[in-house]
Amino acid sequence: MEEKIRYVGIDLGKRTYQCAILDEKAKNQQFNGKADGIGLERLAKRLGNDDLVGLEAGNNAFNIARYLTDRVGCHVVVLNPGKLAMIYQSLKKTDREDAVQIARLLQRNPVEELPTVPLPTKKEEEERSVVAELATYKADRTRYINRLHSVFLDSGITTITKADLKTASNREKNVLTLLTGRHVREARRLIEMVAYCEAIIEDLEQETKQFLESEKNTGILMSVPGVGPATALAFIAYVGDGSRFANADQVANYAGLTPRVDSSGETHRMGPISKRGCAYLRRVIVQAA
């Protein structure tokens, strides 16, 4: 008996999902639910192992894709939202319409031609989580130091630079000797926030080293000038062994490091990098360079 494939589009919100199911006769079924355990179980019961399911990469997408694959046995693809022009150029932009558009995209195109995002392993997800958290707290530390520097400027002290506030001892010394009144109290609160971020950064850097100890490509990556543990882990977490990329140009495009191209007639201009791709990977590569 010939299998009847249904095409399932799922539009995910932070706490809910909207689902559209198209069968071979183009009949459209729609329903929604909460993206919690009970809601996902109800979704799983309405799907079959012959269904082709598509959902955009985003909030909880990988976890839901893995859950449906294991629970139902259906084929689930995670789609790159940046390349779904048919949805984002639609004049009718609703969750219901997005779910239908995803289902139609699956119906009209072979899976190998879809803009899919590879489903990461649990270990890759953990490594990406460390990379993202480390980037967040480093950015927070920089923001607090910048704010601390502005406190000195507000009090009329222009001889202190941001570099003078990089270490805990320098921060404490400059605050005690140069600031007075309320500026001291504000500066002390900022110093506490910087110290808090630095303590977490130290823990995350230790966790980064632990992940790298179990990766076979760590030595190769760390041998590149300018590449440290944070850059190496980001590359491993997002690029892996590189087997899913055909060449280095694809990796550069994935990281958003390829130039923008403006072509009109015989005029071809190469602009700045596109910055469309993996922001965490691009950030550490730029810093390493």
PDB file of C-alpha atoms in Angstrom:
ATOM      1  CA  MET A   1       0.000   0.000   0.000  1.00  0.00           C
ATOM      2  CA  GLU A   2       1.304   3.430  -0.946  1.00  0.00           C
ATOM      3  CA  GLU A   3       2.073   5.648   2.032  1.00  0.00           C
ATOM      4  CA  LYS A   4       0.061   8.833   2.357  1.00  0.00           C
ATOM      5  CA  ILE A   5       2.353  11.667   3.332  1.00  0.00           C
ATOM      6  CA  ARG A   6       0.989  14.651   5.194  1.00  0.00           C
ATOM      7  CA  TYR A   7       2.877  17.947   5.364  1.00  0.00           C
ATOM      8  CA  VAL A   8       2.934  19.578   8.765  1.00  0.00           C
ATOM      9  CA  GLY A   9       3.971  23.184   9.405  1.00  0.00           C
ATOM     10  CA  ILE A  10       4.530  24.355  12.977  1.00  0.00           C
ATOM     11  CA  ASP A  11       4.951  27.993  13.937  1.00  0.00           C
ATOM     12  CA  LEU A  12       6.491  28.271  17.411  1.00  0.00           C
ATOM     13  CA  GLY A  13       5.992  31.025  19.932  1.00  0.00           C
ATOM     14  CA  LYS A  14       7.641  31.329  23.315  1.00  0.00           C
ATOM     15  CA  ARG A  15       4.961  29.260  25.047  1.00  0.00           C
ATOM     16  CA  THR A  16       2.611  28.113  22.293  1.00  0.00           C
ATOM     17  CA  TYR A  17       2.581  26.549  18.853  1.00  0.00           C
ATOM     18  CA  GLN A  18       0.334  26.806  15.808  1.00  0.00           C
ATOM     19  CA  CYS A  19       0.128  23.709  13.618  1.00  0.00           C
ATOM     20  CA  ALA A  20      -1.160  23.284  10.054  1.00  0.00           C
ATOM     21  CA  ILE A  21      -1.505  19.887   8.369  1.00  0.00           C
ATOM     22  CA  LEU A  22      -1.893  19.492   4.597  1.00  0.00           C
ATOM     23  CA  ASP A  23      -2.728  16.102   3.100  1.00  0.00           C
ATOM     24  CA  GLU A  24      -2.341  14.990  -0.507  1.00  0.00           C
ATOM     25  CA  LYS A  25      -5.714  16.531  -1.345  1.00  0.00           C
ATOM     26  CA  ALA A  26      -4.509  19.875   0.044  1.00  0.00           C
ATOM     27  CA  LYS A  27      -7.029  19.746   2.887  1.00  0.00           C
ATOM     28  CA  ASN A  28      -5.956  22.062   5.659  1.00  0.00           C
ATOM     29  CA  GLN A  29      -6.253  21.130   9.338  1.00  0.00           C
ATOM     30  CA  GLN A  30      -5.279  23.727  11.922  1.00  0.00           C
ATOM     31  CA  PHE A  31      -4.926  23.596  15.681  1.00  0.00           C
ATOM     32  CA  ASN A  32      -2.779  25.135  18.393  1.00  0.00           C
ATOM     33  CA  GLY A  33      -1.609  24.398  21.896  1.00  0.00           C
ATOM     34  CA  LYS A  34       0.874  25.138  24.619  1.00  0.00           C
ATOM     35  CA  ALA A  35       4.510  24.163  24.085  1.00  0.00           C
ATOM     36  CA  ASP A  36       4.659  22.302  27.388  1.00  0.00           C
ATOM     37  CA  GLY A  37       4.638  18.590  28.160  1.00  0.00           C
ATOM     38  CA  ILE A  38       0.879  18.188  27.912  1.00  0.00           C
ATOM     39  CA  GLY A  39       0.571  20.329  24.774  1.00  0.00           C
ATOM     40  CA  LEU A  40       3.391  18.513  22.975  1.00  0.00           C
ATOM     41  CA  GLU A  41       1.908  15.133  23.888  1.00  0.00           C
ATOM     42  CA  ARG A  42      -1.374  16.220  22.285  1.00  0.00           C
ATOM     43  CA  LEU A  43       0.549  17.344  19.210  1.00  0.00           C
ATOM     44  CA  ALA A  44       2.382  14.013  19.012  1.00  0.00           C
ATOM     45  CA  LYS A  45      -0.901  12.078  19.147  1.00  0.00           C
ATOM     46  CA  ARG A  46      -2.199  13.942  16.074  1.00  0.00           C
ATOM     47  CA  LEU A  47       0.896  13.136  13.998  1.00  0.00           C
ATOM     48  CA  GLY A  48       1.924   9.924  12.265  1.00  0.00           C
ATOM     49  CA  ASN A  49       5.304   8.413  11.478  1.00  0.00           C
ATOM     50  CA  ASP A  50       4.768   9.092   7.745  1.00  0.00           C
ATOM     51  CA  ASP A  51       4.322  12.841   8.283  1.00  0.00           C
ATOM     52  CA  LEU A  52       6.891  15.367   7.133  1.00  0.00           C
ATOM     53  CA  VAL A  53       7.125  18.084   9.788  1.00  0.00           C
ATOM     54  CA  GLY A  54       8.783  21.482   9.434  1.00  0.00           C
ATOM     55  CA  LEU A  55       9.365  24.185  12.031  1.00  0.00           C
ATOM     56  CA  GLU A  56      11.475  27.310  12.155  1.00  0.00           C
ATOM     57  CA  ALA A  57      14.699  27.420  14.144  1.00  0.00           C
ATOM     58  CA  GLY A  58      14.028  29.467  17.241  1.00  0.00           C
ATOM     59  CA  ASN A  59      12.607  29.120  20.731  1.00  0.00           C
ATOM     60  CA  ASN A  60      12.842  25.486  21.803  1.00  0.00           C
ATOM     61  CA  ALA A  61      12.778  24.312  18.166  1.00  0.00           C
ATOM     62  CA  PHE A  62      15.560  21.739  18.506  1.00  0.00           C
ATOM     63  CA  ASN A  63      14.055  20.209  21.650  1.00  0.00           C
ATOM     64  CA  ILE A  64      10.631  19.914  20.018  1.00  0.00           C
ATOM     65  CA  ALA A  65      12.140  18.486  16.819  1.00  0.00           C
ATOM     66  CA  ARG A  66      14.001  15.861  18.832  1.00  0.00           C
ATOM     67  CA  TYR A  67      10.889  15.080  20.899  1.00  0.00           C
ATOM     68  CA  LEU A  68       8.692  14.537  17.813  1.00  0.00           C
ATOM     69  CA  THR A  69      11.352  12.420  16.129  1.00  0.00           C
ATOM     70  CA  ASP A  70      11.691  10.143  19.157  1.00  0.00           C
ATOM     71  CA  ARG A  71       8.027  10.109  20.210  1.00  0.00           C
ATOM     72  CA  VAL A  72       6.315   9.837  16.799  1.00  0.00           C
ATOM     73  CA  GLY A  73       9.050   8.645  14.457  1.00  0.00           C
ATOM     74  CA  CYS A  74       8.166  11.246  11.819  1.00  0.00           C
ATOM     75  CA  HIS A  75      10.665  13.112   9.665  1.00  0.00           C
ATOM     76  CA  VAL A  76      11.272  16.543  11.213  1.00  0.00           C
ATOM     77  CA  VAL A  77      13.224  19.347   9.544  1.00  0.00           C
ATOM     78  CA  VAL A  78      14.243  22.588  11.250  1.00  0.00           C
ATOM     79  CA  LEU A  79      14.188  25.500   8.798  1.00  0.00           C
ATOM     80  CA  ASN A  80      16.441  28.545   8.686  1.00  0.00           C
ATOM     81  CA  PRO A  81      14.091  31.513   9.348  1.00  0.00           C
ATOM     82  CA  GLY A  82      16.466  33.934   7.612  1.00  0.00           C
ATOM     83  CA  LYS A  83      15.914  32.135   4.307  1.00  0.00           C
ATOM     84  CA  LEU A  84      12.153  31.723   4.441  1.00  0.00           C
ATOM     85  CA  ALA A  85      11.436  34.715   2.223  1.00  0.00           C
ATOM     86  CA  MET A  86       8.020  33.364   1.251  1.00  0.00           C
ATOM     87  CA  ILE A  87       6.857  33.822   4.849  1.00  0.00           C
ATOM     88  CA  TYR A  88       8.482  37.110   5.717  1.00  0.00           C
ATOM     89  CA  GLN A  89       7.390  38.772   2.480  1.00  0.00           C
ATOM     90  CA  SER A  90       3.803  37.662   2.986  1.00  0.00           C
ATOM     91  CA  LEU A  91       1.269  40.465   3.333  1.00  0.00           C
ATOM     92  CA  LYS A  92      -0.793  38.342   5.710  1.00  0.00           C
ATOM     93  CA  LYS A  93       1.506  37.749   8.683  1.00  0.00           C
ATOM     94  CA  THR A  94      -0.151  35.640  11.355  1.00  0.00           C
ATOM     95  CA  ASP A  95       0.821  32.466  13.218  1.00  0.00           C
ATOM     96  CA  ARG A  96      -1.873  30.533  11.348  1.00  0.00           C
ATOM     97  CA  GLU A  97      -0.662  31.772   7.986  1.00  0.00           C
ATOM     98  CA  ASP A  98       2.988  31.075   8.849  1.00  0.00           C
ATOM     99  CA  ALA A  99       2.163  27.481   9.785  1.00  0.00           C
ATOM    100  CA  VAL A 100       0.323  26.976   6.476  1.00  0.00           C
ATOM    101  CA  GLN A 101       3.192  28.525   4.520  1.00  0.00           C
ATOM    102  CA  ILE A 102       5.680  26.142   6.137  1.00  0.00           C
ATOM    103  CA  ALA A 103       3.441  23.169   5.303  1.00  0.00           C
ATOM    104  CA  ARG A 104       3.143  24.330   1.688  1.00  0.00           C
ATOM    105  CA  LEU A 105       6.902  24.789   1.506  1.00  0.00           C
ATOM    106  CA  LEU A 106       7.350  21.146   2.508  1.00  0.00           C
ATOM    107  CA  GLN A 107       4.700  20.059   0.006  1.00  0.00           C
ATOM    108  CA  ARG A 108       6.248  21.885  -2.953  1.00  0.00           C
ATOM    109  CA  ASN A 109       9.964  21.276  -2.417  1.00  0.00           C
ATOM    110  CA  PRO A 110      12.206  18.234  -1.942  1.00  0.00           C
ATOM    111  CA  VAL A 111      13.691  18.087   1.560  1.00  0.00           C
ATOM    112  CA  GLU A 112      17.245  18.354   0.209  1.00  0.00           C
ATOM    113  CA  GLU A 113      16.395  21.727  -1.366  1.00  0.00           C
ATOM    114  CA  LEU A 114      14.928  23.245   1.813  1.00  0.00           C
ATOM    115  CA  PRO A 115      16.923  25.783   3.895  1.00  0.00           C
ATOM    116  CA  THR A 116      17.356  23.381   6.803  1.00  0.00           C
ATOM    117  CA  VAL A 117      19.367  23.769   9.992  1.00  0.00           C
ATOM    118  CA  PRO A 118      21.118  20.565  11.139  1.00  0.00           C
ATOM    119  CA  LEU A 119      19.800  19.221  14.415  1.00  0.00           C
ATOM    120  CA  PRO A 120      22.617  19.519  16.979  1.00  0.00           C
ATOM    121  CA  THR A 121      23.494  16.718  19.353  1.00  0.00           C
ATOM    122  CA  LYS A 122      22.876  17.144  23.076  1.00  0.00           C
ATOM    123  CA  LYS A 123      26.592  17.745  23.585  1.00  0.00           C
ATOM    124  CA  GLU A 124      26.665  20.410  20.861  1.00  0.00           C
ATOM    125  CA  GLU A 125      23.692  22.112  22.496  1.00  0.00           C
ATOM    126  CA  GLU A 126      25.528  22.147  25.836  1.00  0.00           C
ATOM    127  CA  GLU A 127      28.658  23.560  24.183  1.00  0.00           C
ATOM    128  CA  ARG A 128      26.601  26.243  22.426  1.00  0.00           C
ATOM    129  CA  SER A 129      24.969  27.114  25.738  1.00  0.00           C
ATOM    130  CA  VAL A 130      28.391  27.658  27.312  1.00  0.00           C
ATOM    131  CA  VAL A 131      29.527  29.783  24.351  1.00  0.00           C
ATOM    132  CA  ALA A 132      26.374  31.937  24.543  1.00  0.00           C
ATOM    133  CA  GLU A 133      26.532  32.352  28.325  1.00  0.00           C
ATOM    134  CA  LEU A 134      30.214  33.267  28.220  1.00  0.00           C
ATOM    135  CA  ALA A 135      29.559  35.881  25.531  1.00  0.00           C
ATOM    136  CA  THR A 136      26.688  37.328  27.594  1.00  0.00           C
ATOM    137  CA  TYR A 137      28.693  37.776  30.788  1.00  0.00           C
ATOM    138  CA  LYS A 138      31.700  39.175  28.937  1.00  0.00           C
ATOM    139  CA  ALA A 139      29.407  41.745  27.334  1.00  0.00           C
ATOM    140  CA  ASP A 140      27.897  42.536  30.750  1.00  0.00           C
ATOM    141  CA  ARG A 141      31.364  42.990  32.259  1.00  0.00           C
ATOM    142  CA  THR A 142      32.321  45.397  29.474  1.00  0.00           C
ATOM    143  CA  ARG A 143      29.078  47.351  29.929  1.00  0.00           C
ATOM    144  CA  TYR A 144      29.621  47.760  33.682  1.00  0.00           C
ATOM    145  CA  ILE A 145      33.229  48.863  33.184  1.00  0.00           C
ATOM    146  CA  ASN A 146      32.064  51.403  30.601  1.00  0.00           C
ATOM    147  CA  ARG A 147      29.482  52.687  33.076  1.00  0.00           C
ATOM    148  CA  LEU A 148      32.137  52.878  35.799  1.00  0.00           C
ATOM    149  CA  HIS A 149      34.328  54.922  33.479  1.00  0.00           C
ATOM    150  CA  SER A 150      31.428  57.314  32.868  1.00  0.00           C
ATOM    151  CA  VAL A 151      31.141  57.836  36.649  1.00  0.00           C
ATOM    152  CA  PHE A 152      34.689  59.224  36.652  1.00  0.00           C
ATOM    153  CA  LEU A 153      33.844  61.468  33.694  1.00  0.00           C
ATOM    154  CA  ASP A 154      30.669  62.691  35.415  1.00  0.00           C
ATOM    155  CA  SER A 155      32.738  63.689  38.433  1.00  0.00           C
ATOM    156  CA  GLY A 156      35.119  65.676  36.214  1.00  0.00           C
ATOM    157  CA  ILE A 157      38.008  63.183  36.226  1.00  0.00           C
ATOM    158  CA  THR A 158      39.258  62.702  32.677  1.00  0.00           C
ATOM    159  CA  THR A 159      42.656  61.150  33.406  1.00  0.00           C
ATOM    160  CA  ILE A 160      41.202  57.678  34.041  1.00  0.00           C
ATOM    161  CA  THR A 161      40.793  55.469  30.971  1.00  0.00           C
ATOM    162  CA  LYS A 162      38.847  52.229  30.592  1.00  0.00           C
ATOM    163  CA  ALA A 163      42.150  50.366  30.573  1.00  0.00           C
ATOM    164  CA  ASP A 164      42.804  51.700  34.096  1.00  0.00           C
ATOM    165  CA  LEU A 165      39.673  49.894  35.276  1.00  0.00           C
ATOM    166  CA  LYS A 166      40.380  46.422  33.880  1.00  0.00           C
ATOM    167  CA  THR A 167      41.718  44.884  37.081  1.00  0.00           C
ATOM    168  CA  ALA A 168      40.014  44.678  40.485  1.00  0.00           C
ATOM    169  CA  SER A 169      42.942  46.317  42.306  1.00  0.00           C
ATOM    170  CA  ASN A 170      43.006  49.295  39.932  1.00  0.00           C
ATOM    171  CA  ARG A 171      39.256  49.761  40.171  1.00  0.00           C
ATOM    172  CA  GLU A 172      39.347  49.792  43.974  1.00  0.00           C
ATOM    173  CA  LYS A 173      42.352  52.118  44.156  1.00  0.00           C
ATOM    174  CA  ASN A 174      40.998  54.673  41.690  1.00  0.00           C
ATOM    175  CA  VAL A 175      37.563  54.752  43.317  1.00  0.00           C
ATOM    176  CA  LEU A 176      38.960  55.262  46.822  1.00  0.00           C
ATOM    177  CA  THR A 177      41.500  57.922  45.867  1.00  0.00           C
ATOM    178  CA  LEU A 178      39.660  59.946  43.219  1.00  0.00           C
ATOM    179  CA  LEU A 179      35.896  59.800  43.772  1.00  0.00           C
ATOM    180  CA  THR A 180      33.843  61.456  46.485  1.00  0.00           C
ATOM    181  CA  GLY A 181      30.225  61.617  47.656  1.00  0.00           C
ATOM    182  CA  ARG A 182      27.570  59.728  45.774  1.00  0.00           C
ATOM    183  CA  HIS A 183      29.967  58.834  42.971  1.00  0.00           C
ATOM    184  CA  VAL A 184      31.764  56.509  45.385  1.00  0.00           C
ATOM    185  CA  ARG A 185      28.558  54.626  46.218  1.00  0.00           C
ATOM    186  CA  GLU A 186      27.594  54.223  42.584  1.00  0.00           C
ATOM    187  CA  ALA A 187      31.111  53.130  41.669  1.00  0.00           C
ATOM    188  CA  ARG A 188      31.151  50.512  44.436  1.00  0.00           C
ATOM    189  CA  ARG A 189      27.904  48.989  43.172  1.00  0.00           C
ATOM    190  CA  LEU A 190      29.374  48.802  39.688  1.00  0.00           C
ATOM    191  CA  ILE A 191      32.561  47.223  41.033  1.00  0.00           C
ATOM    192  CA  GLU A 192      30.444  44.533  42.703  1.00  0.00           C
ATOM    193  CA  MET A 193      28.645  43.834  39.419  1.00  0.00           C
ATOM    194  CA  VAL A 194      31.952  43.578  37.541  1.00  0.00           C
ATOM    195  CA  ALA A 195      33.330  41.196  40.190  1.00  0.00           C
ATOM    196  CA  TYR A 196      30.156  39.088  39.938  1.00  0.00           C
ATOM    197  CA  CYS A 197      30.531  38.813  36.145  1.00  0.00           C
ATOM    198  CA  GLU A 198      34.225  37.982  36.427  1.00  0.00           C
ATOM    199  CA  ALA A 199      33.516  35.143  38.888  1.00  0.00           C
ATOM    200  CA  ILE A 200      30.991  33.603  36.481  1.00  0.00           C
ATOM    201  CA  ILE A 201      33.346  34.107  33.529  1.00  0.00           C
ATOM    202  CA  GLU A 202      36.062  32.241  35.412  1.00  0.00           C
ATOM    203  CA  ASP A 203      33.684  29.316  36.035  1.00  0.00           C
ATOM    204  CA  LEU A 204      32.583  29.264  32.397  1.00  0.00           C
ATOM    205  CA  GLU A 205      36.183  29.328  31.187  1.00  0.00           C
ATOM    206  CA  GLN A 206      36.901  26.254  33.323  1.00  0.00           C
ATOM    207  CA  GLU A 207      33.831  24.560  31.843  1.00  0.00           C
ATOM    208  CA  THR A 208      35.066  25.513  28.370  1.00  0.00           C
ATOM    209  CA  LYS A 209      38.395  23.795  29.012  1.00  0.00           C
ATOM    210  CA  GLN A 210      36.614  20.662  30.231  1.00  0.00           C
ATOM    211  CA  PHE A 211      34.608  20.436  27.012  1.00  0.00           C
ATOM    212  CA  LEU A 212      37.747  20.950  24.928  1.00  0.00           C
ATOM    213  CA  GLU A 213      39.564  18.123  26.682  1.00  0.00           C
ATOM    214  CA  SER A 214      37.149  15.617  25.126  1.00  0.00           C
ATOM    215  CA  GLU A 215      37.288  17.060  21.592  1.00  0.00           C
ATOM    216  CA  LYS A 216      39.736  15.540  19.122  1.00  0.00           C
ATOM    217  CA  ASN A 217      40.123  18.728  17.050  1.00  0.00           C
ATOM    218  CA  THR A 218      41.048  20.971  19.985  1.00  0.00           C
ATOM    219  CA  GLY A 219      44.793  20.738  19.330  1.00  0.00           C
ATOM    220  CA  ILE A 220      44.412  21.685  15.663  1.00  0.00           C
ATOM    221  CA  LEU A 221      42.219  24.681  16.447  1.00  0.00           C
ATOM    222  CA  MET A 222      44.388  25.918  19.316  1.00  0.00           C
ATOM    223  CA  SER A 223      47.458  25.796  17.061  1.00  0.00           C
ATOM    224  CA  VAL A 224      46.015  28.658  14.968  1.00  0.00           C
ATOM    225  CA  PRO A 225      47.508  32.027  16.027  1.00  0.00           C
ATOM    226  CA  GLY A 226      44.967  34.108  17.956  1.00  0.00           C
ATOM    227  CA  VAL A 227      42.664  31.173  18.719  1.00  0.00           C
ATOM    228  CA  GLY A 228      42.015  30.523  22.397  1.00  0.00           C
ATOM    229  CA  PRO A 229      39.641  28.206  24.279  1.00  0.00           C
ATOM    230  CA  ALA A 230      36.538  30.365  23.706  1.00  0.00           C
ATOM    231  CA  THR A 231      37.096  30.550  19.945  1.00  0.00           C
ATOM    232  CA  ALA A 232      37.946  26.857  19.704  1.00  0.00           C
ATOM    233  CA  LEU A 233      34.797  25.790  21.573  1.00  0.00           C
ATOM    234  CA  ALA A 234      32.596  28.110  19.496  1.00  0.00           C
ATOM    235  CA  PHE A 235      33.990  26.602  16.298  1.00  0.00           C
ATOM    236  CA  ILE A 236      33.496  23.049  17.574  1.00  0.00           C
ATOM    237  CA  ALA A 237      29.979  23.789  18.852  1.00  0.00           C
ATOM    238  CA  TYR A 238      28.686  25.410  15.663  1.00  0.00           C
ATOM    239  CA  VAL A 239      30.871  23.988  12.864  1.00  0.00           C
ATOM    240  CA  GLY A 240      31.800  20.627  14.357  1.00  0.00           C
ATOM    241  CA  ASP A 241      34.227  18.617  12.254  1.00  0.00           C
ATOM    242  CA  GLY A 242      33.179  20.593   9.160  1.00  0.00           C
ATOM    243  CA  SER A 243      31.768  17.547   7.373  1.00  0.00           C
ATOM    244  CA  ARG A 244      28.450  19.270   6.630  1.00  0.00           C
ATOM    245  CA  PHE A 245      30.234  22.061   4.735  1.00  0.00           C
ATOM    246  CA  ALA A 246      31.585  21.526   1.208  1.00  0.00           C
ATOM    247  CA  ASN A 247      34.322  24.163   1.469  1.00  0.00           C
ATOM    248  CA  ALA A 248      35.673  27.068   3.520  1.00  0.00           C
ATOM    249  CA  ASP A 249      33.452  29.565   1.677  1.00  0.00           C
ATOM    250  CA  GLN A 250      30.368  27.838   3.090  1.00  0.00           C
ATOM    251  CA  VAL A 251      31.755  28.135   6.613  1.00  0.00           C
ATOM    252  CA  ALA A 252      32.438  31.838   6.038  1.00  0.00           C
ATOM    253  CA  ASN A 253      28.877  32.292   4.764  1.00  0.00           C
ATOM    254  CA  TYR A 254      27.504  30.392   7.772  1.00  0.00           C
ATOM    255  CA  ALA A 255      29.346  32.784  10.090  1.00  0.00           C
ATOM    256  CA  GLY A 256      28.208  35.859   8.139  1.00  0.00           C
ATOM    257  CA  LEU A 257      31.771  36.774   7.168  1.00  0.00           C
ATOM    258  CA  THR A 258      31.205  36.925   3.411  1.00  0.00           C
ATOM    259  CA  PRO A 259      30.939  40.377   1.786  1.00  0.00           C
ATOM    260  CA  ARG A 260      27.691  41.870   0.598  1.00  0.00           C
ATOM    261  CA  VAL A 261      27.457  42.054  -3.178  1.00  0.00           C
ATOM    262  CA  ASP A 262      25.727  44.905  -5.029  1.00  0.00           C
ATOM    263  CA  SER A 263      25.381  44.113  -8.733  1.00  0.00           C
ATOM    264  CA  SER A 264      23.641  46.199 -11.348  1.00  0.00           C
ATOM    265  CA  GLY A 265      24.375  45.699 -15.035  1.00  0.00           C
ATOM    266  CA  GLU A 266      28.147  45.658 -15.411  1.00  0.00           C
ATOM    267  CA  THR A 267      28.745  47.215 -11.996  1.00  0.00           C
ATOM    268  CA  HIS A 268      29.746  44.881  -9.185  1.00  0.00           C
ATOM    269  CA  ARG A 269      30.491  46.277  -5.741  1.00  0.00           C
ATOM    270  CA  MET A 270      31.729  44.303  -2.747  1.00  0.00           C
ATOM    271  CA  GLY A 271      30.501  45.770   0.514  1.00  0.00           C
ATOM    272  CA  PRO A 272      31.155  44.995   4.199  1.00  0.00           C
ATOM    273  CA  ILE A 273      30.491  41.545   5.635  1.00  0.00           C
ATOM    274  CA  SER A 274      26.867  40.441   5.558  1.00  0.00           C
ATOM    275  CA  LYS A 275      26.614  39.714   9.323  1.00  0.00           C
ATOM    276  CA  ARG A 276      23.897  37.185   8.480  1.00  0.00           C
ATOM    277  CA  GLY A 277      24.660  33.908  10.134  1.00  0.00           C
ATOM    278  CA  CYS A 278      25.926  32.597  13.440  1.00  0.00           C
ATOM    279  CA  ALA A 279      26.596  35.696  15.549  1.00  0.00           C
ATOM    280  CA  TYR A 280      28.431  33.851  18.347  1.00  0.00           C
ATOM    281  CA  LEU A 281      30.862  32.238  15.897  1.00  0.00           C
ATOM    282  CA  ARG A 282      31.415  35.479  13.971  1.00  0.00           C
ATOM    283  CA  ARG A 283      32.107  37.395  17.177  1.00  0.00           C
ATOM    284  CA  VAL A 284      34.927  35.155  18.399  1.00  0.00           C
ATOM    285  CA  ILE A 285      36.476  34.817  14.945  1.00  0.00           C
ATOM    286  CA  VAL A 286      36.610  38.589  14.531  1.00  0.00           C
ATOM    287  CA  GLN A 287      38.146  38.968  17.979  1.00  0.00           C
ATOM    288  CA  ALA A 288      40.724  36.271  17.243  1.00  0.00           C
ATOM    289  CA  ALA A 289      41.640  37.965  13.955  1.00  0.00           C
TER     290      ALA A 289
END
